[in-house]
Amino acid sequence: MLRREKGMKPAWRLRDVTLSDLRKRKHEVAVLPFGAIEPHNLHLPYGTDCFEAEEISARACEMASKKGARVVLLPTIPFGSNRSTMKFPLTINLDHSTLATIIRDVAESLASHRIFKLVLVNGHGGNNLRHILKDLYGKTKVFISLINWWQVGTELRARLFEQKGDHADEMETSVMLYLRPELVDLEKADAGPVRKSKLRAVNEGWVYIVRPWEIVTTNSGYGDPRKATAAKGKQYVDFTVQKIADYLIELSKTPLTKTFPY
């Protein structure tokens, strides 16, 4: 977690600034993190997706701001699409139609303030936001782009982590051990086993289905997290933050034209 001296205020974080602060600054890019509230095996908190998306976005905004990018970090949307994990207690679900309305309304608010570039930083695999961007195309003046943060370092991920998975696995646990170690209890983790489908095509990956998470997994984890370390998490987060920051800098400095972004 980012630490600052008492009284210091990050000018790029909207929730921390005042009206007088904002009147002194011009913003080109708004960053909106998306999380979810759902179980993450037995060792990670329900807010894991929120913590990861917000902290990675914050670090990227801070880095980009120091290099001249005119960015503003919006408050994190804490809920996501979670119908497939609703059998676990206190999972909170928002339908994609609700997520689409949120994105549209935020974009229109930004446009009224003359901010025409919006970056969504998604922290939850169940938030399939690409089709929302397609539906909004041509309906808003705001250029909207999407980053699934865990996909930014795909090549590094393959080299760095020994165990494959996609939920509360070695990678995600390593990231949380680095970002919020006080919230991780690795001794409670199960091995993250998953049940194979009776349908071969589903197991081969070329047929898509919605997975009933309470049947597919034992305790909602997918992938063995027990080789996770904070050092691995730091390496992956640092790499990811640098790439996102570079994108924010480029996006901020590229003028809007009739053919933007081409």
PDB file of C-alpha atoms in Angstrom:
ATOM      1  CA  MET A   1       0.000   0.000   0.000  1.00  0.00           C
ATOM      2  CA  LEU A   2       1.204   3.502  -0.843  1.00  0.00           C
ATOM      3  CA  ARG A   3       2.534   5.344   2.222  1.00  0.00           C
ATOM      4  CA  ARG A   4       2.864   9.111   2.539  1.00  0.00           C
ATOM      5  CA  GLU A   5       3.882  11.605   5.178  1.00  0.00           C
ATOM      6  CA  LYS A   6       1.049  13.036   7.267  1.00  0.00           C
ATOM      7  CA  GLY A   7      -0.594  15.950   5.480  1.00  0.00           C
ATOM      8  CA  MET A   8       0.574  14.934   2.009  1.00  0.00           C
ATOM      9  CA  LYS A   9      -2.268  14.693  -0.489  1.00  0.00           C
ATOM     10  CA  PRO A  10      -1.980  12.872  -3.840  1.00  0.00           C
ATOM     11  CA  ALA A  11      -3.288  15.405  -6.333  1.00  0.00           C
ATOM     12  CA  TRP A  12      -4.192  12.625  -8.767  1.00  0.00           C
ATOM     13  CA  ARG A  13      -6.640  10.833  -6.394  1.00  0.00           C
ATOM     14  CA  LEU A  14     -10.090  12.390  -6.708  1.00  0.00           C
ATOM     15  CA  ARG A  15     -11.453  11.292  -3.353  1.00  0.00           C
ATOM     16  CA  ASP A  16      -8.626  13.085  -1.508  1.00  0.00           C
ATOM     17  CA  VAL A  17      -8.650  16.487  -3.203  1.00  0.00           C
ATOM     18  CA  THR A  18     -10.717  19.619  -2.697  1.00  0.00           C
ATOM     19  CA  LEU A  19     -12.498  21.963  -5.060  1.00  0.00           C
ATOM     20  CA  SER A  20      -9.662  24.466  -4.750  1.00  0.00           C
ATOM     21  CA  ASP A  21      -7.200  21.716  -5.725  1.00  0.00           C
ATOM     22  CA  LEU A  22      -9.202  20.751  -8.808  1.00  0.00           C
ATOM     23  CA  ARG A  23      -9.517  24.312 -10.021  1.00  0.00           C
ATOM     24  CA  LYS A  24      -5.728  24.445 -10.308  1.00  0.00           C
ATOM     25  CA  ARG A  25      -5.435  21.303 -12.435  1.00  0.00           C
ATOM     26  CA  LYS A  26      -6.459  20.160 -15.880  1.00  0.00           C
ATOM     27  CA  HIS A  27      -7.008  16.446 -16.397  1.00  0.00           C
ATOM     28  CA  GLU A  28      -6.745  14.528 -19.637  1.00  0.00           C
ATOM     29  CA  VAL A  29      -7.312  10.957 -18.444  1.00  0.00           C
ATOM     30  CA  ALA A  30      -9.573   9.445 -15.791  1.00  0.00           C
ATOM     31  CA  VAL A  31      -8.843   5.977 -14.400  1.00  0.00           C
ATOM     32  CA  LEU A  32     -11.694   3.886 -12.995  1.00  0.00           C
ATOM     33  CA  PRO A  33     -10.827   0.635 -11.146  1.00  0.00           C
ATOM     34  CA  PHE A  34     -13.363  -2.202 -11.020  1.00  0.00           C
ATOM     35  CA  GLY A  35     -13.330  -4.909  -8.351  1.00  0.00           C
ATOM     36  CA  ALA A  36     -15.720  -7.483  -6.898  1.00  0.00           C
ATOM     37  CA  ILE A  37     -16.863  -8.873  -3.567  1.00  0.00           C
ATOM     38  CA  GLU A  38     -16.531 -12.671  -3.535  1.00  0.00           C
ATOM     39  CA  PRO A  39     -14.589 -15.478  -1.789  1.00  0.00           C
ATOM     40  CA  HIS A  40     -10.961 -16.145  -2.702  1.00  0.00           C
ATOM     41  CA  ASN A  41     -10.189 -19.623  -1.365  1.00  0.00           C
ATOM     42  CA  LEU A  42      -9.862 -19.703   2.447  1.00  0.00           C
ATOM     43  CA  HIS A  43      -6.853 -17.424   2.758  1.00  0.00           C
ATOM     44  CA  LEU A  44      -7.627 -14.202   0.865  1.00  0.00           C
ATOM     45  CA  PRO A  45     -10.249 -11.567   1.717  1.00  0.00           C
ATOM     46  CA  TYR A  46     -13.514 -10.998  -0.135  1.00  0.00           C
ATOM     47  CA  GLY A  47     -12.235  -7.617  -1.314  1.00  0.00           C
ATOM     48  CA  THR A  48      -9.117  -9.015  -3.018  1.00  0.00           C
ATOM     49  CA  ASP A  49     -10.164  -7.837  -6.494  1.00  0.00           C
ATOM     50  CA  CYS A  50     -10.835  -4.336  -5.156  1.00  0.00           C
ATOM     51  CA  PHE A  51      -7.531  -4.076  -3.287  1.00  0.00           C
ATOM     52  CA  GLU A  52      -5.540  -5.218  -6.318  1.00  0.00           C
ATOM     53  CA  ALA A  53      -7.280  -3.053  -8.923  1.00  0.00           C
ATOM     54  CA  GLU A  54      -7.194   0.071  -6.744  1.00  0.00           C
ATOM     55  CA  GLU A  55      -3.600  -0.241  -5.556  1.00  0.00           C
ATOM     56  CA  ILE A  56      -2.199  -1.048  -9.002  1.00  0.00           C
ATOM     57  CA  SER A  57      -4.193   1.839 -10.487  1.00  0.00           C
ATOM     58  CA  ALA A  58      -2.976   4.186  -7.748  1.00  0.00           C
ATOM     59  CA  ARG A  59       0.666   3.270  -8.253  1.00  0.00           C
ATOM     60  CA  ALA A  60       0.333   3.676 -12.021  1.00  0.00           C
ATOM     61  CA  CYS A  61      -1.377   7.066 -11.640  1.00  0.00           C
ATOM     62  CA  GLU A  62       1.287   8.261  -9.223  1.00  0.00           C
ATOM     63  CA  MET A  63       4.088   7.174 -11.544  1.00  0.00           C
ATOM     64  CA  ALA A  64       2.414   8.689 -14.596  1.00  0.00           C
ATOM     65  CA  SER A  65       1.642  11.936 -12.774  1.00  0.00           C
ATOM     66  CA  LYS A  66       5.274  12.365 -11.753  1.00  0.00           C
ATOM     67  CA  LYS A  67       6.193  12.109 -15.437  1.00  0.00           C
ATOM     68  CA  GLY A  68       3.771  14.798 -16.510  1.00  0.00           C
ATOM     69  CA  ALA A  69       0.611  12.845 -17.296  1.00  0.00           C
ATOM     70  CA  ARG A  70      -2.611  14.666 -16.409  1.00  0.00           C
ATOM     71  CA  VAL A  71      -4.405  11.754 -14.781  1.00  0.00           C
ATOM     72  CA  VAL A  72      -7.092  11.481 -12.111  1.00  0.00           C
ATOM     73  CA  LEU A  73      -7.953   8.294 -10.223  1.00  0.00           C
ATOM     74  CA  LEU A  74     -11.677   7.809  -9.616  1.00  0.00           C
ATOM     75  CA  PRO A  75     -13.014   5.823  -6.634  1.00  0.00           C
ATOM     76  CA  THR A  76     -13.113   2.065  -7.166  1.00  0.00           C
ATOM     77  CA  ILE A  77     -16.365   0.359  -8.133  1.00  0.00           C
ATOM     78  CA  PRO A  78     -16.398  -2.391  -5.462  1.00  0.00           C
ATOM     79  CA  PHE A  79     -18.980  -4.777  -6.946  1.00  0.00           C
ATOM     80  CA  GLY A  80     -18.846  -6.949 -10.057  1.00  0.00           C
ATOM     81  CA  SER A  81     -20.592  -9.698 -11.993  1.00  0.00           C
ATOM     82  CA  ASN A  82     -20.703 -12.705  -9.655  1.00  0.00           C
ATOM     83  CA  ARG A  83     -23.694 -14.875 -10.516  1.00  0.00           C
ATOM     84  CA  SER A  84     -21.517 -18.009 -10.706  1.00  0.00           C
ATOM     85  CA  THR A  85     -20.267 -17.571  -7.120  1.00  0.00           C
ATOM     86  CA  MET A  86     -23.563 -16.634  -5.478  1.00  0.00           C
ATOM     87  CA  LYS A  87     -23.733 -19.966  -3.614  1.00  0.00           C
ATOM     88  CA  PHE A  88     -20.971 -18.686  -1.318  1.00  0.00           C
ATOM     89  CA  PRO A  89     -22.111 -16.468   1.577  1.00  0.00           C
ATOM     90  CA  LEU A  90     -22.324 -12.703   1.048  1.00  0.00           C
ATOM     91  CA  THR A  91     -21.095 -12.686  -2.529  1.00  0.00           C
ATOM     92  CA  ILE A  92     -22.473  -9.479  -4.074  1.00  0.00           C
ATOM     93  CA  ASN A  93     -23.550  -9.445  -7.707  1.00  0.00           C
ATOM     94  CA  LEU A  94     -24.145  -6.642 -10.192  1.00  0.00           C
ATOM     95  CA  ASP A  95     -25.510  -7.654 -13.584  1.00  0.00           C
ATOM     96  CA  HIS A  96     -23.574  -6.486 -16.624  1.00  0.00           C
ATOM     97  CA  SER A  97     -26.469  -4.198 -17.520  1.00  0.00           C
ATOM     98  CA  THR A  98     -25.820  -2.385 -14.234  1.00  0.00           C
ATOM     99  CA  LEU A  99     -22.083  -2.213 -14.903  1.00  0.00           C
ATOM    100  CA  ALA A 100     -22.852  -0.808 -18.368  1.00  0.00           C
ATOM    101  CA  THR A 101     -25.026   1.904 -16.839  1.00  0.00           C
ATOM    102  CA  ILE A 102     -22.277   2.827 -14.374  1.00  0.00           C
ATOM    103  CA  ILE A 103     -19.660   3.120 -17.116  1.00  0.00           C
ATOM    104  CA  ARG A 104     -21.994   5.124 -19.358  1.00  0.00           C
ATOM    105  CA  ASP A 105     -22.959   7.547 -16.584  1.00  0.00           C
ATOM    106  CA  VAL A 106     -19.352   8.026 -15.462  1.00  0.00           C
ATOM    107  CA  ALA A 107     -18.304   8.675 -19.066  1.00  0.00           C
ATOM    108  CA  GLU A 108     -21.049  11.250 -19.551  1.00  0.00           C
ATOM    109  CA  SER A 109     -20.093  12.954 -16.291  1.00  0.00           C
ATOM    110  CA  LEU A 110     -16.478  13.137 -17.433  1.00  0.00           C
ATOM    111  CA  ALA A 111     -17.508  14.538 -20.812  1.00  0.00           C
ATOM    112  CA  SER A 112     -19.408  17.346 -19.109  1.00  0.00           C
ATOM    113  CA  HIS A 113     -16.143  18.252 -17.360  1.00  0.00           C
ATOM    114  CA  ARG A 114     -14.168  18.143 -20.628  1.00  0.00           C
ATOM    115  CA  ILE A 115     -12.360  14.886 -19.843  1.00  0.00           C
ATOM    116  CA  PHE A 116     -12.615  12.669 -22.901  1.00  0.00           C
ATOM    117  CA  LYS A 117     -10.309   9.763 -22.055  1.00  0.00           C
ATOM    118  CA  LEU A 118     -11.358   7.032 -19.617  1.00  0.00           C
ATOM    119  CA  VAL A 119      -9.346   3.936 -18.674  1.00  0.00           C
ATOM    120  CA  LEU A 120     -11.091   1.037 -16.942  1.00  0.00           C
ATOM    121  CA  VAL A 121      -8.724  -1.059 -14.809  1.00  0.00           C
ATOM    122  CA  ASN A 122     -10.540  -4.317 -14.156  1.00  0.00           C
ATOM    123  CA  GLY A 123      -9.604  -6.607 -11.277  1.00  0.00           C
ATOM    124  CA  HIS A 124     -12.264  -9.318 -11.640  1.00  0.00           C
ATOM    125  CA  GLY A 125     -12.381 -12.044 -14.281  1.00  0.00           C
ATOM    126  CA  GLY A 126     -16.176 -12.177 -14.175  1.00  0.00           C
ATOM    127  CA  ASN A 127     -16.426  -8.562 -15.340  1.00  0.00           C
ATOM    128  CA  ASN A 128     -16.600  -9.055 -19.091  1.00  0.00           C
ATOM    129  CA  LEU A 129     -16.427  -5.373 -19.937  1.00  0.00           C
ATOM    130  CA  ARG A 130     -15.344  -5.620 -23.577  1.00  0.00           C
ATOM    131  CA  HIS A 131     -18.881  -6.001 -24.887  1.00  0.00           C
ATOM    132  CA  ILE A 132     -19.925  -2.954 -22.863  1.00  0.00           C
ATOM    133  CA  LEU A 133     -17.272  -0.880 -24.645  1.00  0.00           C
ATOM    134  CA  LYS A 134     -18.602  -2.162 -27.967  1.00  0.00           C
ATOM    135  CA  ASP A 135     -22.155  -1.210 -27.005  1.00  0.00           C
ATOM    136  CA  LEU A 136     -21.082   2.281 -25.922  1.00  0.00           C
ATOM    137  CA  TYR A 137     -19.023   2.941 -29.045  1.00  0.00           C
ATOM    138  CA  GLY A 138     -20.479   5.896 -30.919  1.00  0.00           C
ATOM    139  CA  LYS A 139     -22.830   6.740 -28.035  1.00  0.00           C
ATOM    140  CA  THR A 140     -20.338   8.794 -26.029  1.00  0.00           C
ATOM    141  CA  LYS A 141     -17.663  11.330 -26.898  1.00  0.00           C
ATOM    142  CA  VAL A 142     -15.340   9.722 -24.345  1.00  0.00           C
ATOM    143  CA  PHE A 143     -12.603   7.390 -25.592  1.00  0.00           C
ATOM    144  CA  ILE A 144     -12.829   4.350 -23.292  1.00  0.00           C
ATOM    145  CA  SER A 145     -10.098   1.729 -23.025  1.00  0.00           C
ATOM    146  CA  LEU A 146      -9.944  -1.382 -20.866  1.00  0.00           C
ATOM    147  CA  ILE A 147      -7.093  -3.024 -18.954  1.00  0.00           C
ATOM    148  CA  ASN A 148      -7.447  -6.376 -17.184  1.00  0.00           C
ATOM    149  CA  TRP A 149      -4.463  -5.838 -14.919  1.00  0.00           C
ATOM    150  CA  TRP A 150      -3.557  -9.544 -14.521  1.00  0.00           C
ATOM    151  CA  GLN A 151      -3.114  -9.838 -18.300  1.00  0.00           C
ATOM    152  CA  VAL A 152      -0.590  -7.005 -18.600  1.00  0.00           C
ATOM    153  CA  GLY A 153       2.364  -9.207 -17.645  1.00  0.00           C
ATOM    154  CA  THR A 154       1.331 -12.459 -19.347  1.00  0.00           C
ATOM    155  CA  GLU A 155       4.846 -13.427 -20.435  1.00  0.00           C
ATOM    156  CA  LEU A 156       6.354 -12.658 -17.028  1.00  0.00           C
ATOM    157  CA  ARG A 157       3.543 -14.556 -15.324  1.00  0.00           C
ATOM    158  CA  ALA A 158       4.400 -17.712 -17.250  1.00  0.00           C
ATOM    159  CA  ARG A 159       8.048 -17.482 -16.135  1.00  0.00           C
ATOM    160  CA  LEU A 160       7.548 -16.308 -12.582  1.00  0.00           C
ATOM    161  CA  PHE A 161       4.825 -18.553 -11.203  1.00  0.00           C
ATOM    162  CA  GLU A 162       5.087 -22.340 -10.987  1.00  0.00           C
ATOM    163  CA  GLN A 163       1.429 -23.211 -10.462  1.00  0.00           C
ATOM    164  CA  LYS A 164      -1.277 -22.449 -13.022  1.00  0.00           C
ATOM    165  CA  GLY A 165      -4.648 -21.117 -11.955  1.00  0.00           C
ATOM    166  CA  ASP A 166      -7.019 -18.207 -12.296  1.00  0.00           C
ATOM    167  CA  HIS A 167      -8.517 -17.434  -8.888  1.00  0.00           C
ATOM    168  CA  ALA A 168      -6.738 -17.030  -5.536  1.00  0.00           C
ATOM    169  CA  ASP A 169      -3.859 -18.915  -7.145  1.00  0.00           C
ATOM    170  CA  GLU A 170      -0.104 -18.488  -6.745  1.00  0.00           C
ATOM    171  CA  MET A 171      -0.037 -15.266  -8.745  1.00  0.00           C
ATOM    172  CA  GLU A 172      -2.957 -13.554  -7.026  1.00  0.00           C
ATOM    173  CA  THR A 173      -1.797 -14.683  -3.595  1.00  0.00           C
ATOM    174  CA  SER A 174       1.716 -13.386  -4.286  1.00  0.00           C
ATOM    175  CA  VAL A 175       0.284 -10.014  -5.291  1.00  0.00           C
ATOM    176  CA  MET A 176      -1.739  -9.814  -2.075  1.00  0.00           C
ATOM    177  CA  LEU A 177       1.240 -10.916   0.025  1.00  0.00           C
ATOM    178  CA  TYR A 178       3.058  -7.908  -1.388  1.00  0.00           C
ATOM    179  CA  LEU A 179       0.217  -5.357  -1.358  1.00  0.00           C
ATOM    180  CA  ARG A 180      -1.781  -6.338   1.745  1.00  0.00           C
ATOM    181  CA  PRO A 181       0.101  -9.035   3.695  1.00  0.00           C
ATOM    182  CA  GLU A 182      -1.884  -8.365   6.854  1.00  0.00           C
ATOM    183  CA  LEU A 183      -5.001  -9.701   5.104  1.00  0.00           C
ATOM    184  CA  VAL A 184      -3.473 -13.002   3.905  1.00  0.00           C
ATOM    185  CA  ASP A 185      -3.564 -16.205   5.992  1.00  0.00           C
ATOM    186  CA  LEU A 186      -1.751 -18.652   3.731  1.00  0.00           C
ATOM    187  CA  GLU A 187      -1.878 -21.444   6.317  1.00  0.00           C
ATOM    188  CA  LYS A 188      -5.640 -21.703   5.766  1.00  0.00           C
ATOM    189  CA  ALA A 189      -5.422 -22.162   1.988  1.00  0.00           C
ATOM    190  CA  ASP A 190      -6.559 -25.337   0.323  1.00  0.00           C
ATOM    191  CA  ALA A 191      -4.768 -26.575  -2.794  1.00  0.00           C
ATOM    192  CA  GLY A 192      -7.258 -24.992  -5.174  1.00  0.00           C
ATOM    193  CA  PRO A 193      -8.288 -28.181  -7.005  1.00  0.00           C
ATOM    194  CA  VAL A 194     -10.917 -28.013  -9.739  1.00  0.00           C
ATOM    195  CA  ARG A 195     -13.321 -30.631 -11.008  1.00  0.00           C
ATOM    196  CA  LYS A 196     -13.159 -31.478 -14.709  1.00  0.00           C
ATOM    197  CA  SER A 197     -16.280 -31.322 -16.805  1.00  0.00           C
ATOM    198  CA  LYS A 198     -17.860 -34.462 -18.268  1.00  0.00           C
ATOM    199  CA  LEU A 199     -17.758 -32.635 -21.595  1.00  0.00           C
ATOM    200  CA  ARG A 200     -14.402 -33.010 -23.329  1.00  0.00           C
ATOM    201  CA  ALA A 201     -14.800 -29.847 -25.400  1.00  0.00           C
ATOM    202  CA  VAL A 202     -15.251 -27.807 -22.249  1.00  0.00           C
ATOM    203  CA  ASN A 203     -12.047 -29.260 -20.768  1.00  0.00           C
ATOM    204  CA  GLU A 204     -10.182 -28.552 -24.019  1.00  0.00           C
ATOM    205  CA  GLY A 205     -11.268 -24.925 -23.770  1.00  0.00           C
ATOM    206  CA  TRP A 206     -12.980 -24.382 -27.106  1.00  0.00           C
ATOM    207  CA  VAL A 207     -16.503 -24.497 -25.704  1.00  0.00           C
ATOM    208  CA  TYR A 208     -17.412 -21.796 -23.199  1.00  0.00           C
ATOM    209  CA  ILE A 209     -19.799 -22.314 -20.298  1.00  0.00           C
ATOM    210  CA  VAL A 210     -20.518 -20.406 -17.099  1.00  0.00           C
ATOM    211  CA  ARG A 211     -18.808 -22.426 -14.377  1.00  0.00           C
ATOM    212  CA  PRO A 212     -20.838 -23.133 -11.220  1.00  0.00           C
ATOM    213  CA  TRP A 213     -18.060 -22.209  -8.826  1.00  0.00           C
ATOM    214  CA  GLU A 214     -19.425 -24.165  -5.868  1.00  0.00           C
ATOM    215  CA  ILE A 215     -19.278 -27.375  -7.978  1.00  0.00           C
ATOM    216  CA  VAL A 216     -16.055 -26.718  -9.896  1.00  0.00           C
ATOM    217  CA  THR A 217     -14.013 -25.822  -6.785  1.00  0.00           C
ATOM    218  CA  THR A 218     -13.835 -26.914  -3.163  1.00  0.00           C
ATOM    219  CA  ASN A 219     -13.516 -23.510  -1.466  1.00  0.00           C
ATOM    220  CA  SER A 220     -13.687 -21.136  -4.453  1.00  0.00           C
ATOM    221  CA  GLY A 221      -9.938 -21.292  -5.183  1.00  0.00           C
ATOM    222  CA  TYR A 222      -8.665 -22.290  -8.637  1.00  0.00           C
ATOM    223  CA  GLY A 223      -4.945 -23.020  -8.560  1.00  0.00           C
ATOM    224  CA  ASP A 224      -2.541 -23.973  -5.779  1.00  0.00           C
ATOM    225  CA  PRO A 225      -1.410 -20.794  -3.941  1.00  0.00           C
ATOM    226  CA  ARG A 226       1.044 -22.379  -1.524  1.00  0.00           C
ATOM    227  CA  LYS A 227       4.212 -21.389  -3.400  1.00  0.00           C
ATOM    228  CA  ALA A 228       3.236 -17.730  -3.372  1.00  0.00           C
ATOM    229  CA  THR A 229       5.711 -15.167  -2.027  1.00  0.00           C
ATOM    230  CA  ALA A 230       5.695 -11.416  -1.551  1.00  0.00           C
ATOM    231  CA  ALA A 231       8.870 -11.174  -3.652  1.00  0.00           C
ATOM    232  CA  LYS A 232       7.101 -12.715  -6.642  1.00  0.00           C
ATOM    233  CA  GLY A 233       4.176 -10.390  -6.066  1.00  0.00           C
ATOM    234  CA  LYS A 234       6.400  -7.338  -6.014  1.00  0.00           C
ATOM    235  CA  GLN A 235       8.084  -8.309  -9.264  1.00  0.00           C
ATOM    236  CA  TYR A 236       4.757  -8.842 -10.993  1.00  0.00           C
ATOM    237  CA  VAL A 237       3.154  -5.687  -9.596  1.00  0.00           C
ATOM    238  CA  ASP A 238       6.157  -3.493 -10.435  1.00  0.00           C
ATOM    239  CA  PHE A 239       6.197  -4.772 -14.009  1.00  0.00           C
ATOM    240  CA  THR A 240       2.452  -4.277 -14.402  1.00  0.00           C
ATOM    241  CA  VAL A 241       2.415  -0.805 -12.857  1.00  0.00           C
ATOM    242  CA  GLN A 242       5.240   0.376 -15.123  1.00  0.00           C
ATOM    243  CA  LYS A 243       3.432  -0.751 -18.264  1.00  0.00           C
ATOM    244  CA  ILE A 244       0.126   0.788 -17.225  1.00  0.00           C
ATOM    245  CA  ALA A 245       1.850   4.038 -16.258  1.00  0.00           C
ATOM    246  CA  ASP A 246       3.567   4.172 -19.650  1.00  0.00           C
ATOM    247  CA  TYR A 247       0.173   3.777 -21.316  1.00  0.00           C
ATOM    248  CA  LEU A 248      -1.360   6.546 -19.198  1.00  0.00           C
ATOM    249  CA  ILE A 249       1.503   8.886 -20.093  1.00  0.00           C
ATOM    250  CA  GLU A 250       1.145   8.166 -23.798  1.00  0.00           C
ATOM    251  CA  LEU A 251      -2.651   8.485 -23.659  1.00  0.00           C
ATOM    252  CA  SER A 252      -2.457  11.765 -21.758  1.00  0.00           C
ATOM    253  CA  LYS A 253       0.007  13.349 -24.159  1.00  0.00           C
ATOM    254  CA  THR A 254      -1.629  12.196 -27.405  1.00  0.00           C
ATOM    255  CA  PRO A 255      -3.992  14.893 -28.747  1.00  0.00           C
ATOM    256  CA  LEU A 256      -7.574  14.001 -29.580  1.00  0.00           C
ATOM    257  CA  THR A 257      -8.099  14.210 -33.336  1.00  0.00           C
ATOM    258  CA  LYS A 258     -10.821  13.037 -35.703  1.00  0.00           C
ATOM    259  CA  THR A 259      -8.905   9.810 -36.295  1.00  0.00           C
ATOM    260  CA  PHE A 260      -7.749   9.269 -32.685  1.00  0.00           C
ATOM    261  CA  PRO A 261      -6.193   6.910 -31.664  1.00  0.00           C
ATOM    262  CA  TYR A 262      -4.974   6.299 -35.216  1.00  0.00           C
TER     263      TYR A 262
END
